[in-house]
Coordinates of C-alpha atoms in Angstrom, one line a residue:
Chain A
X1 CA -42.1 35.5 33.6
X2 CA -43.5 35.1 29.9
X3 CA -44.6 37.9 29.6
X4 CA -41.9 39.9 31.2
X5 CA -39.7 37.9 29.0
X6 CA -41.8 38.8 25.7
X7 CA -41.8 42.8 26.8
X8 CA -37.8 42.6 27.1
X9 CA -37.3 41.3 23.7
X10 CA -39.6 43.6 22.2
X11 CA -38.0 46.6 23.6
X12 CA -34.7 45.1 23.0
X13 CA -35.7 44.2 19.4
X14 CA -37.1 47.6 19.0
X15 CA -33.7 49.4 20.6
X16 CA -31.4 47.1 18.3
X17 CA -33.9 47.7 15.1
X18 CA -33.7 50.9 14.8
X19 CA -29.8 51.2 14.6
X20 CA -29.8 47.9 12.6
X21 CA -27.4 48.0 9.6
X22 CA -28.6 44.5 8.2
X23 CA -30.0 41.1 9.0
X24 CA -28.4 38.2 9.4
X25 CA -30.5 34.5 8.7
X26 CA -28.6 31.5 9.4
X27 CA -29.5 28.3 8.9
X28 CA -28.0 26.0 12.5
X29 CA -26.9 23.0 12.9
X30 CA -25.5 22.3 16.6
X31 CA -24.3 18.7 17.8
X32 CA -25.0 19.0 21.6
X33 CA -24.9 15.7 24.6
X34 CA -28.4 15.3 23.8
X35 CA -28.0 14.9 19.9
X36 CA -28.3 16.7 17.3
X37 CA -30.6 19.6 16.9
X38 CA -31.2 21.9 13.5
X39 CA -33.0 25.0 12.7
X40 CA -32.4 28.5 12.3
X41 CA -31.7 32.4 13.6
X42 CA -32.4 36.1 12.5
X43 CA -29.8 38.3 14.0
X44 CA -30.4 42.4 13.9
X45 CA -26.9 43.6 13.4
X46 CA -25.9 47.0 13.9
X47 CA -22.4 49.3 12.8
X48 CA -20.6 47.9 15.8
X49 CA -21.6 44.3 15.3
X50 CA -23.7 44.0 18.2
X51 CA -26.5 41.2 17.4
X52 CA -29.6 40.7 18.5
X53 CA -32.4 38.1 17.7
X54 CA -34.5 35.1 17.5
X55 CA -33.6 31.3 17.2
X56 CA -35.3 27.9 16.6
X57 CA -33.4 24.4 17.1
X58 CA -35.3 20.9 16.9
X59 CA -33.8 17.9 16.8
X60 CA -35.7 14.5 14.2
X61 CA -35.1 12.1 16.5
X62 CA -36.0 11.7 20.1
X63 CA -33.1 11.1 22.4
X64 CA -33.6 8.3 25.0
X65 CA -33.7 11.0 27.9
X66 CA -36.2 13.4 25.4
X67 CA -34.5 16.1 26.2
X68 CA -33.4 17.3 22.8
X69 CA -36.6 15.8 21.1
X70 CA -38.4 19.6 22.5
X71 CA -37.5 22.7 20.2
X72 CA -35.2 25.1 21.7
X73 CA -36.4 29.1 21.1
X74 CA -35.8 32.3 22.5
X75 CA -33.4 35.4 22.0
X76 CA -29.9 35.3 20.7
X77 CA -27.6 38.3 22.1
X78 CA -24.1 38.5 20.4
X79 CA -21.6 41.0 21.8
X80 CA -18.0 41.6 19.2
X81 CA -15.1 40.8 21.0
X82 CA -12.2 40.8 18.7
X83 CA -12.1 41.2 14.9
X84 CA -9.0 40.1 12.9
X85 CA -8.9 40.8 9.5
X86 CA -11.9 38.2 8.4
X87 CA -11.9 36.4 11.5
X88 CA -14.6 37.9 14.1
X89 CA -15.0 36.7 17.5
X90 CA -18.1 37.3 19.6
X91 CA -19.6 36.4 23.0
X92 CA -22.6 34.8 22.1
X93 CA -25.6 34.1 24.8
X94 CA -29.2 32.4 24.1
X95 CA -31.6 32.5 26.3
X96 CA -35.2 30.6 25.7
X97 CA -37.5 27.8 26.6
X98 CA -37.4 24.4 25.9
X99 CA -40.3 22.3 25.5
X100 CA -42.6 25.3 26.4
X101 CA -41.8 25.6 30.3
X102 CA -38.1 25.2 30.3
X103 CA -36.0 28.3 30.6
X104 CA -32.7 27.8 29.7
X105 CA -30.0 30.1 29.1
X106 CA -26.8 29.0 26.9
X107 CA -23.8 31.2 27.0
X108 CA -21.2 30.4 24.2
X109 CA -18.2 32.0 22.1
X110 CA -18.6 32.3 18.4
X111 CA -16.3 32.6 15.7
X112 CA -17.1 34.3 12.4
X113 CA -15.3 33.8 9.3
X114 CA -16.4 36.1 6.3
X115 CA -16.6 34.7 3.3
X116 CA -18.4 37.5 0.9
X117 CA -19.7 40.3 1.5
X118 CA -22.7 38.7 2.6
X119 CA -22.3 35.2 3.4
X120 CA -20.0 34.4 6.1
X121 CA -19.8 30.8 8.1
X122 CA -20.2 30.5 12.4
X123 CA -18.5 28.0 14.8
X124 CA -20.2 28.3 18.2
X125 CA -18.9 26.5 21.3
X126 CA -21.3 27.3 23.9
X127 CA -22.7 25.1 27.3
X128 CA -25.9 23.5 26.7
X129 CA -27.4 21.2 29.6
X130 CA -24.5 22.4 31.6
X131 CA -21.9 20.2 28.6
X132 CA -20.0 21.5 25.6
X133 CA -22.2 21.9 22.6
X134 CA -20.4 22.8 18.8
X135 CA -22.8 24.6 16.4
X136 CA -22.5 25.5 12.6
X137 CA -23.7 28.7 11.0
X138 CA -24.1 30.0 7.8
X139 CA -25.0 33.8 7.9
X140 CA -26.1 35.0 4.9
X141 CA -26.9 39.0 4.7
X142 CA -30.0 39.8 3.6
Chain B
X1 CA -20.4 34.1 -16.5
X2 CA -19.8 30.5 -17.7
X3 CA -17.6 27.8 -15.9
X4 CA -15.6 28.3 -19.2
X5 CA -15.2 31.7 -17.8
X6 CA -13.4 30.0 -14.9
X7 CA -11.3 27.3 -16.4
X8 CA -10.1 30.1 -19.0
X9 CA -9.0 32.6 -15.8
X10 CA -7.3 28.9 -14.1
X11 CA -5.8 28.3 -17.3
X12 CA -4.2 31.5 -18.1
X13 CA -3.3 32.7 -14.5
X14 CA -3.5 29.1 -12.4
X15 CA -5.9 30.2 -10.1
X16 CA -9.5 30.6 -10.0
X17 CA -10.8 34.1 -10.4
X18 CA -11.3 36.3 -7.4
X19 CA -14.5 36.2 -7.6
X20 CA -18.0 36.2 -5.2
X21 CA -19.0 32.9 -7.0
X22 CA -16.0 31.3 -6.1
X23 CA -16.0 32.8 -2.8
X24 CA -19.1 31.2 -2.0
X25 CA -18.4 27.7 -3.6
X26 CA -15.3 27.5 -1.1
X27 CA -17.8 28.8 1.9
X28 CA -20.3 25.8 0.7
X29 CA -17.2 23.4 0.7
X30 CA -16.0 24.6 4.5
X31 CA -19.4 24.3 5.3
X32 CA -20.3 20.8 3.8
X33 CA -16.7 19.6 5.7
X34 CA -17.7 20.8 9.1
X35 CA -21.7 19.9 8.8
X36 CA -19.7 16.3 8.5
X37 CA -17.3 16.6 11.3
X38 CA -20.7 17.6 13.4
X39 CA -23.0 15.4 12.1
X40 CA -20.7 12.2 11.4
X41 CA -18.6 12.3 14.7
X42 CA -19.1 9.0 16.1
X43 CA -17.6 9.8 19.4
X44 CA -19.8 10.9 22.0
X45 CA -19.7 14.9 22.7
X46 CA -19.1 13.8 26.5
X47 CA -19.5 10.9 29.0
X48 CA -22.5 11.7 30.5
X49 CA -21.2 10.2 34.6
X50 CA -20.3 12.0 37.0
X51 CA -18.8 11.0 40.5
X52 CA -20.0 13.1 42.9
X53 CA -18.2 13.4 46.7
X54 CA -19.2 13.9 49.9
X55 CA -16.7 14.1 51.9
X56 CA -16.2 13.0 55.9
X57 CA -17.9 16.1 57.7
X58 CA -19.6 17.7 54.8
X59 CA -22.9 18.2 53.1
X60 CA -22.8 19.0 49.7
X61 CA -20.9 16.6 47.3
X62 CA -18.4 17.6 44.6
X63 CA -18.3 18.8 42.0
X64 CA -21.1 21.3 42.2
X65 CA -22.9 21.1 39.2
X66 CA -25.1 23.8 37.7
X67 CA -27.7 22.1 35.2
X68 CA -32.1 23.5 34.8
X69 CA -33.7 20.9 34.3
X70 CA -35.0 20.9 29.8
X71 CA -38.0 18.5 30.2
X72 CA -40.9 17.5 31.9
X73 CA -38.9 14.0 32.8
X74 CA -35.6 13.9 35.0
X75 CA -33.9 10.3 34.5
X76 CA -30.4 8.9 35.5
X77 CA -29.1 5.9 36.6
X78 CA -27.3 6.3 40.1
X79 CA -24.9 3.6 41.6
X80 CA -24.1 3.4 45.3
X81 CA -20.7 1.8 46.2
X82 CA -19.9 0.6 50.2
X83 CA -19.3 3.8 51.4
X84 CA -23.4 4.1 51.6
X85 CA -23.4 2.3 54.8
X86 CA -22.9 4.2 57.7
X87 CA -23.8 4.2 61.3
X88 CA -25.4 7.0 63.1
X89 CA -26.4 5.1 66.4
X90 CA -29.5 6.8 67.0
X91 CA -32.1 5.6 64.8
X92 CA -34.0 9.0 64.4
X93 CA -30.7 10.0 62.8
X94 CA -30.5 6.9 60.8
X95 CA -33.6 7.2 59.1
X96 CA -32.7 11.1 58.2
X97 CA -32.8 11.3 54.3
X98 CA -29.9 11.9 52.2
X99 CA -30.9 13.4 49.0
X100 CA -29.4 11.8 45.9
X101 CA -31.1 14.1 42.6
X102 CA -33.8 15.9 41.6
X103 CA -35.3 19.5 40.8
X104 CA -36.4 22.9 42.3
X105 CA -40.0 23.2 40.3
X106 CA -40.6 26.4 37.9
X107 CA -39.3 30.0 40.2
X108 CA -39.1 27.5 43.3
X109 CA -36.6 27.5 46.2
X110 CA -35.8 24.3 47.5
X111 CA -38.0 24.0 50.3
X112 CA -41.4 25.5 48.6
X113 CA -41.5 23.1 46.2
X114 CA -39.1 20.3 44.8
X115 CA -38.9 16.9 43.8
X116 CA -36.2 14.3 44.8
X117 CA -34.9 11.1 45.4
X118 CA -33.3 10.6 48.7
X119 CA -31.8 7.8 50.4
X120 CA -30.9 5.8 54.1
X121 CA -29.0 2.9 55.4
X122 CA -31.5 1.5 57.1
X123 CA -32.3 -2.3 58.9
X124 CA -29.0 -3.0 56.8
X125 CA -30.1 -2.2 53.0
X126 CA -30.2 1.0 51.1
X127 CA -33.5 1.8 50.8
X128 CA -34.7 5.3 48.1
X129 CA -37.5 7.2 49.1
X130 CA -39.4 10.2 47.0
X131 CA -38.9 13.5 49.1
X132 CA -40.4 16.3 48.3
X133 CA -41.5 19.7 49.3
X134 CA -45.3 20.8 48.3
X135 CA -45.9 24.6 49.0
X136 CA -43.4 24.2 51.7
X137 CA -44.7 21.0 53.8
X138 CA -42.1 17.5 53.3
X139 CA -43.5 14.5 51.8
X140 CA -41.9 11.4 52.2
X141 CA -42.1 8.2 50.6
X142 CA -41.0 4.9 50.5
X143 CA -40.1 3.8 46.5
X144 CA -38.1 0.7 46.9
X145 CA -34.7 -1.3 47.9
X146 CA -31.2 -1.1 45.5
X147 CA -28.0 -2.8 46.1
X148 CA -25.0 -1.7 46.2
X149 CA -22.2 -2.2 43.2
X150 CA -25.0 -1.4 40.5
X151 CA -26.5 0.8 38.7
X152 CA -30.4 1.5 38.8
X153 CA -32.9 3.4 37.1
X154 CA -34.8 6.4 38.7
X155 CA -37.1 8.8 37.0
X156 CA -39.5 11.7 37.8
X157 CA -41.9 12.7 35.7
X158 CA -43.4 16.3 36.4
X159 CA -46.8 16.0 35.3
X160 CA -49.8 18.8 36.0
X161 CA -50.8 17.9 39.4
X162 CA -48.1 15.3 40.2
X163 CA -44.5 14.0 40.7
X164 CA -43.9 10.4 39.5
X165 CA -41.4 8.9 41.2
X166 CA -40.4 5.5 39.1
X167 CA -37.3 3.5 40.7
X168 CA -36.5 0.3 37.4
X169 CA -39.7 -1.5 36.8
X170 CA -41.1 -1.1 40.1
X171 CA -44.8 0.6 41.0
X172 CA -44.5 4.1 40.0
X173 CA -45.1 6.4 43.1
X174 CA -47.3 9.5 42.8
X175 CA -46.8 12.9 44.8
X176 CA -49.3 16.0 44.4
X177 CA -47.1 18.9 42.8
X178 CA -47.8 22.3 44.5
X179 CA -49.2 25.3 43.1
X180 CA -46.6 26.9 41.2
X181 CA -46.0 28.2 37.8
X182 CA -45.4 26.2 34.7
X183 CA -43.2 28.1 32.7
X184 CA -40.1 29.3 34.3
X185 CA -36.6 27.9 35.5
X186 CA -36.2 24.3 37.3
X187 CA -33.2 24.0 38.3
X188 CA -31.4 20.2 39.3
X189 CA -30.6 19.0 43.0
X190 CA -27.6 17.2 43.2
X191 CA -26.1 15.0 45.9
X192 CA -27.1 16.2 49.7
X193 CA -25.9 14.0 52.6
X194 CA -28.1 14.8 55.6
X195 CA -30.6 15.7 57.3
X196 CA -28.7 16.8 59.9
X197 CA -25.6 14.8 60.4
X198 CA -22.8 14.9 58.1
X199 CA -21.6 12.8 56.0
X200 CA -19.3 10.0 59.0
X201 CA -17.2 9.4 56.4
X202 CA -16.5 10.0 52.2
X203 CA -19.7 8.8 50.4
X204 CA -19.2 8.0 46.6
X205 CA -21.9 7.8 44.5
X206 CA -22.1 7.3 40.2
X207 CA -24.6 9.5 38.5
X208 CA -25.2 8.9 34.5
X209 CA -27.6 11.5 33.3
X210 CA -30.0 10.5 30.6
X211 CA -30.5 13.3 28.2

């Protein structure tokens, strides 16, 4: 499944690359049931604002249950839905592996506020472990 | 550009210049405001219990959760109320296993290969049992006694070649694990009642997931 996983991306990443109009890194910070987790993503963005990329979220402290304590990696997939003036909104879904042999997929709704030209700030509301998680974004063009 | 550049531009026109610096400053300043509405929120995202249902004539409790399973230990705390004693009168019914939570392991169905707690009113106690399927044979058994009205500790703990089935302090008990994958998707089982009678009347029972 790994590996079928790891051929997807690449083809995805390749597809998305090479209409890519810039990158996106964003540092995370997401407060989820588990705790909170920190870390960071590089989104492929192209004309049309579709995003696609890789994430990394870890918590510091192990939760009683663990369950946060694993880092949480994999593919980022961001589809516009509505843009407003500086205000964009996008359906946002992650799909990874937790602790190495967990895969998890996290659907969510983001909200994008531009700030400048190249920095603009993120508020995701997505499910993780099936509970509403809230996640902080800075994007920052490169 | 100086910050006497800016208090010159607030002076003269009373407002900062429209400016990227500025911009960004006010971006930092959202930023810093929610990083401490996240970070310094003291209320709990969300109660972690649930009340699951099974109601008189059914199998499958409410509300149907859909939750994979994020590491290679499942713990809870479960609490069984009166409604967990219940006649069957036949005792090959009695001592069918009601499943109370666990997990599909990695690409399994159910029934190839899974790991679970189950449960039966039996010789008039509730008495929890591991129950799981290994490469699609069951494998039963018997973990310990709880009592009703409180809530007890059960983990599993999926470990290379075994389930650990723990019930509070009590003499862990160990299941071979199947042949199976290790990465993939395990998904959570949730409340079952049955075997293969349903549930006599509505069964009520407190699951608080430890995350």
């Amino acid at each position: 499944m790994k590996k079928f996983l790891h051929l997807l991306f690449t083809l995805s990443m390749m597809a998305v690359a090479a209409k890519a109009q810039h990158v996106l890194a964003s540092p995370i910070i997401e407060k989820t049931i588990a705790g909170n987790q920190y870390g960071g993503q590089l989104l492929l963005e192209t004309k049309s604002q579709w995003g696609f990329g890789v994430f990394y979220l870890k918590s510091l402290q192990r939760s009683e249950g663990g369950q946060s304590y694993y880092p949480f990696y994999g593919a980022s997939l961001n589809a516009p839905l509505i843009k407003s003036g500086k205000i964009h909104f996008f359906l946002n879904v992650r799909a990874g592996f937790v602790n190495t042999n967990f895969f998890v997929i996290a659907p969510g709704f983001e909200t994008r506020l531009a700030v400048t030209k190249s920095v603009s700030l993120s508020l995701l509301s997505s499910i993780r472990m099936q509970s509403p998680s809230t996640a902080l974004r800075i994007n920052i063009k490169l | 550009m100086t910050l006497n550049y800016f208090k010159t531009v607030y002076r003269i026109e009373g407002r900062f210049p429209n400016h990227p610096i500025v911009k960004v400053v006010v971006a930092i300043y959202i930023a810093a405001i929610a990083i401490a509405f996240i970070l310094l929120g003291c209320e709990p995202a969300v109660d972690p219990t649930r009340q699951f249902l099974v109601r008189k004539g059914e199998h499958y409790a409410s509300p149907k959760v859909s939750e994979s399973l994020q590491s290679n230990t499942l713990a809870f705390d479960a609490r069984f109320n009166e409604s967990a004693i219940y006649n069957l009168g036949d005792n090959s019914l009695q001592s069918d296993k009601n499943k109370l939570m666990g997990f599909c392991d990695c690409n399994s169905m159910v029934h190839e290969n899974s790991a679970r707690f189950a449960w039966q009113w039996f010789n008039n106690q509730l008495e929890i049992y591991a129950y799981c399927y290994v490469n699609g044979t069951r494998m039963e058994q018997f973990v310990g006694v709880v009592q009703l009205n409180e809530y007890n500790h059960y983990q599993i703990e999926r470990n290379n070649d075994a389930y650990v089935f723990t019930l509070n302090n009590e003499p862990s008990v160990a299941i071979k694990r199947g042949g199976t994958c290790n990465a993939g998707l395990y998904y959570k089982l949730w409340p079952y009642f049955g075997g293969h009678i349903a549930a006599p009347h509505d069964v009520i029972i407190d699951i608080k997931t430890i995350y």
